[in-house]
Amino acid sequence: MPCTAASSPIGDIIISARPADDYLAQFALTEPDLLRGPVLDCPGGASDFGVHVRALGGRAVSVDPAYGVPPEHVDQRLRADFHRVTAWTATRPDRFPPGPDGRWQRLPRWQSAAQTFLDDYRRDRDEATGHYLPALLPTLPFPDRAFALATSGFLLFTYPDHFDLAFHLRALRELLRVADEVRVHPLNDSARTPYPRLDALCDTLRADGVHVDTLAVESPTDRHDTHSLRLRRPAPRAA
């Protein structure tokens, strides 16, 4: 079947501003999940998820290679990516219904999340809170088991033309090194094509001793993104 504009993926990697309510739904997260220990968001993009976790009284660190520049540079990149997202969603009204202004109805919520993120990112740069760190999978600057939970959205599986199976394995093993549990969403690319090597990847992780399962979820962004991957590392052996 030919690849039409409406069925093609979004292209180059974007900085998305997925709001915290997207995270809760897409990763099937509850408040106790967020409070049982430190949370890592990788990549964090321009989400307000970390702000939400800290507002609940939890601890959260977001990592993204985009965090290596001043806030105004992040803002410029984000504006450009919002323009791409707006144009891309406009050709897919069945997946991204438009609001009264003709633009995707979730776009204002993303813009609000981005503003919350930018305000917090500026505060982080001014006060060195350590909430936002520049880092790039598959290498993270944390000790083993530094986090109870890691969330990873819209990078792995989303850009299969950018990352091969070996990269996916290295990235997931690194996330499992630093976190006891990892949740990944979605399991397909932005054109809704399922990741073709998922079974092989899961079999390899199971051979590592990792508990692997999938969670049925409902995404506020795209109702077709219906599953997330949950990985839980084996408990450490007693001395």
Coordinates of C-alpha atoms in Angstrom, one line a residue:
M1 CA 0.0 0.0 0.0
P2 CA 1.5 3.4 -0.9
C3 CA 2.5 5.7 1.9
T4 CA 0.2 8.7 1.9
A5 CA 0.8 11.9 3.8
A6 CA -1.8 10.9 6.3
S7 CA -0.2 7.5 6.9
S8 CA 3.4 8.6 7.1
P9 CA 5.3 9.0 10.4
I10 CA 6.2 12.4 11.7
G11 CA 9.8 12.3 10.6
D12 CA 12.7 13.7 12.7
I13 CA 12.6 13.4 16.5
I14 CA 10.5 16.2 18.1
I15 CA 10.5 17.7 21.6
S16 CA 7.0 17.0 22.7
A17 CA 5.1 18.7 25.6
R18 CA 3.0 15.8 26.7
P19 CA 1.0 16.9 29.8
A20 CA 1.0 14.9 33.1
D21 CA -2.5 13.6 32.5
D22 CA -1.2 12.0 29.3
Y23 CA 1.5 10.3 31.3
L24 CA -0.9 8.9 33.9
A25 CA -3.1 7.4 31.2
Q26 CA -0.4 6.3 28.7
F27 CA 1.8 4.6 31.4
A28 CA -1.2 3.4 33.5
L29 CA 0.2 5.2 36.5
T30 CA -1.4 5.8 39.9
E31 CA -0.4 8.2 42.6
P32 CA 1.2 5.4 44.7
D33 CA 3.3 4.5 41.6
L34 CA 4.7 8.0 41.6
L35 CA 5.4 8.1 45.4
R36 CA 7.0 4.8 46.0
G37 CA 10.4 6.2 45.1
P38 CA 12.3 8.5 42.8
V39 CA 11.0 8.7 39.2
L40 CA 13.1 9.1 36.1
D41 CA 11.5 10.5 32.9
C42 CA 13.7 9.7 29.9
P43 CA 13.3 11.5 27.6
G44 CA 11.5 14.3 29.4
G45 CA 11.0 16.7 26.5
A46 CA 8.9 19.7 27.5
S47 CA 6.5 17.8 29.7
D48 CA 5.2 19.0 33.0
F49 CA 5.2 15.5 34.4
G50 CA 8.2 16.0 36.7
V51 CA 6.5 19.2 38.1
H52 CA 3.3 17.1 38.7
V53 CA 5.3 14.4 40.6
R54 CA 7.0 16.9 42.8
A55 CA 3.7 18.7 43.5
L56 CA 2.4 15.4 44.9
G57 CA 5.4 15.2 47.2
G58 CA 7.5 12.8 45.1
R59 CA 10.9 13.1 43.6
A60 CA 11.4 13.2 39.8
V61 CA 14.3 13.8 37.5
S62 CA 13.9 14.5 33.8
V63 CA 16.7 13.8 31.3
D64 CA 16.9 14.8 27.7
P65 CA 19.7 15.9 25.4
A66 CA 17.8 19.1 24.7
Y67 CA 18.5 20.3 28.3
G68 CA 22.1 21.2 27.5
V69 CA 21.1 24.7 26.3
P70 CA 19.6 27.8 27.9
P71 CA 15.8 28.1 28.2
E72 CA 15.4 30.5 25.3
H73 CA 17.0 28.0 23.0
V74 CA 14.7 25.2 24.2
D75 CA 11.8 27.6 23.7
Q76 CA 12.8 28.3 20.1
R77 CA 13.2 24.5 19.3
L78 CA 9.8 23.9 21.0
R79 CA 8.1 26.5 18.9
A80 CA 9.4 25.0 15.8
D81 CA 8.3 21.5 16.8
F82 CA 4.9 22.8 17.8
H83 CA 4.6 24.1 14.2
R84 CA 5.5 20.7 12.9
V85 CA 3.0 18.9 15.2
T86 CA 0.2 21.3 14.3
A87 CA 0.8 20.8 10.5
W88 CA 1.1 17.0 11.0
T89 CA -2.0 16.5 13.1
A90 CA -4.1 18.7 10.8
T91 CA -3.8 16.0 8.1
R92 CA -5.1 13.3 10.5
P93 CA -8.4 14.6 11.9
D94 CA -9.6 11.0 12.5
R95 CA -6.8 10.5 15.0
F96 CA -6.4 14.1 16.3
P97 CA -9.8 15.8 16.3
P98 CA -9.7 19.6 15.7
G99 CA -11.1 22.0 18.2
P100 CA -13.3 25.1 17.5
D101 CA -10.3 27.0 16.1
G102 CA -9.6 24.2 13.6
R103 CA -6.4 23.1 15.3
W104 CA -5.9 19.8 17.2
Q105 CA -8.1 20.0 20.3
R106 CA -5.3 18.8 22.6
L107 CA -2.8 21.4 21.4
P108 CA -3.8 24.1 24.1
R109 CA -3.2 21.5 26.8
W110 CA 0.3 20.7 25.3
Q111 CA 1.0 24.5 25.2
S112 CA 0.1 24.9 28.8
A113 CA 2.3 22.0 29.8
A114 CA 5.2 23.4 27.8
Q115 CA 4.8 26.8 29.6
T116 CA 4.8 25.0 33.0
F117 CA 7.9 23.1 31.9
L118 CA 9.7 26.2 30.7
D119 CA 9.1 28.1 33.9
D120 CA 10.4 25.2 35.9
Y121 CA 13.4 24.7 33.6
R122 CA 14.3 28.3 34.0
R123 CA 14.1 27.9 37.8
D124 CA 16.3 24.8 37.6
R125 CA 18.9 26.7 35.6
D126 CA 18.9 29.6 38.1
E127 CA 18.8 27.5 41.3
A128 CA 20.6 24.3 40.2
T129 CA 17.8 22.1 41.5
G130 CA 19.0 19.1 39.5
H131 CA 15.5 18.4 38.1
Y132 CA 16.6 18.5 34.5
L133 CA 19.8 16.9 33.3
P134 CA 21.2 16.7 29.7
A135 CA 21.7 13.0 28.9
L136 CA 21.3 10.7 26.0
L137 CA 20.3 7.0 25.9
P138 CA 21.9 4.5 26.0
T139 CA 24.2 6.1 28.7
L140 CA 22.7 7.7 31.8
P141 CA 24.6 9.5 34.6
F142 CA 23.1 7.6 37.5
P143 CA 24.1 4.8 39.8
D144 CA 22.4 1.4 39.8
R145 CA 18.9 1.3 41.1
A146 CA 18.8 5.1 41.6
F147 CA 15.0 5.1 40.7
A148 CA 12.0 3.1 41.6
L149 CA 10.4 3.9 38.2
A150 CA 11.4 5.1 34.8
T151 CA 9.0 6.3 32.1
S152 CA 10.1 6.5 28.5
G153 CA 7.6 7.9 26.0
F154 CA 7.6 8.5 22.3
L155 CA 11.2 7.7 21.6
L156 CA 11.8 3.9 21.6
F157 CA 9.6 2.2 19.1
T158 CA 8.4 5.6 17.8
Y159 CA 11.4 6.2 15.5
P160 CA 12.4 2.8 14.2
D161 CA 14.2 4.4 11.2
H162 CA 16.5 6.1 13.7
F163 CA 17.2 3.3 16.1
D164 CA 17.9 -0.4 15.4
L165 CA 17.2 -3.4 17.7
A166 CA 20.7 -3.2 19.2
F167 CA 20.1 0.4 20.3
H168 CA 16.7 -0.5 21.8
L169 CA 18.2 -3.3 23.8
R170 CA 21.1 -1.1 25.1
A171 CA 18.6 1.7 26.0
L172 CA 16.2 -0.6 27.8
R173 CA 19.0 -2.4 29.7
E174 CA 20.4 1.0 30.7
L175 CA 17.0 2.1 32.0
L176 CA 16.7 -1.2 33.9
R177 CA 20.1 -0.6 35.4
V178 CA 19.0 2.7 36.9
A179 CA 15.4 1.8 37.7
D180 CA 13.6 -1.1 39.2
E181 CA 10.7 -0.7 36.8
V182 CA 10.5 0.7 33.3
R183 CA 7.4 1.6 31.4
V184 CA 7.5 2.4 27.7
H185 CA 4.8 3.9 25.5
P186 CA 3.7 3.5 22.7
L187 CA 4.6 0.2 21.0
N188 CA 4.3 1.6 17.5
D189 CA 5.6 4.4 15.4
S190 CA 3.7 7.7 14.8
A191 CA 2.1 6.1 11.7
R192 CA 0.6 3.4 14.0
T193 CA 2.9 0.7 12.6
P194 CA 3.8 -1.8 15.4
Y195 CA 7.4 -2.1 16.2
P196 CA 8.4 -5.2 14.2
R197 CA 11.1 -6.5 16.5
L198 CA 9.2 -6.3 19.8
D199 CA 8.9 -10.1 20.3
A200 CA 12.6 -10.6 19.8
L201 CA 13.4 -7.7 22.1
C202 CA 11.1 -9.0 24.8
D203 CA 12.5 -12.6 24.5
T204 CA 16.1 -11.2 24.9
L205 CA 15.1 -9.3 28.0
R206 CA 13.3 -12.3 29.5
A207 CA 16.5 -14.2 29.0
D208 CA 18.2 -11.5 31.1
G209 CA 15.7 -12.3 33.9
V210 CA 13.5 -9.3 33.3
H211 CA 9.8 -9.7 33.9
V212 CA 8.1 -8.4 30.8
D213 CA 4.4 -7.7 30.2
T214 CA 2.2 -5.2 28.4
L215 CA -0.5 -2.9 29.9
A216 CA -3.7 -2.0 28.1
V217 CA -4.0 1.8 28.3
E218 CA -6.2 4.6 26.9
S219 CA -4.2 7.5 25.4
P220 CA -5.7 11.0 25.6
T221 CA -3.5 11.9 22.6
D222 CA -4.3 9.1 20.2
R223 CA -6.9 6.4 21.0
H224 CA -5.0 4.0 18.7
D225 CA -2.0 3.9 21.1
T226 CA -3.5 1.2 23.3
H227 CA -0.6 -0.6 25.0
S228 CA 2.5 0.1 27.0
L229 CA 5.5 -2.1 27.9
R230 CA 6.3 -2.8 31.5
L231 CA 9.7 -4.2 32.5
R232 CA 10.6 -5.1 36.0
R233 CA 14.2 -6.1 36.9
P234 CA 14.8 -9.1 39.2
A235 CA 15.3 -8.4 42.9
P236 CA 18.9 -8.3 44.0
R237 CA 20.2 -11.6 45.4
A238 CA 20.7 -11.8 49.1
A239 CA 24.3 -11.6 50.3

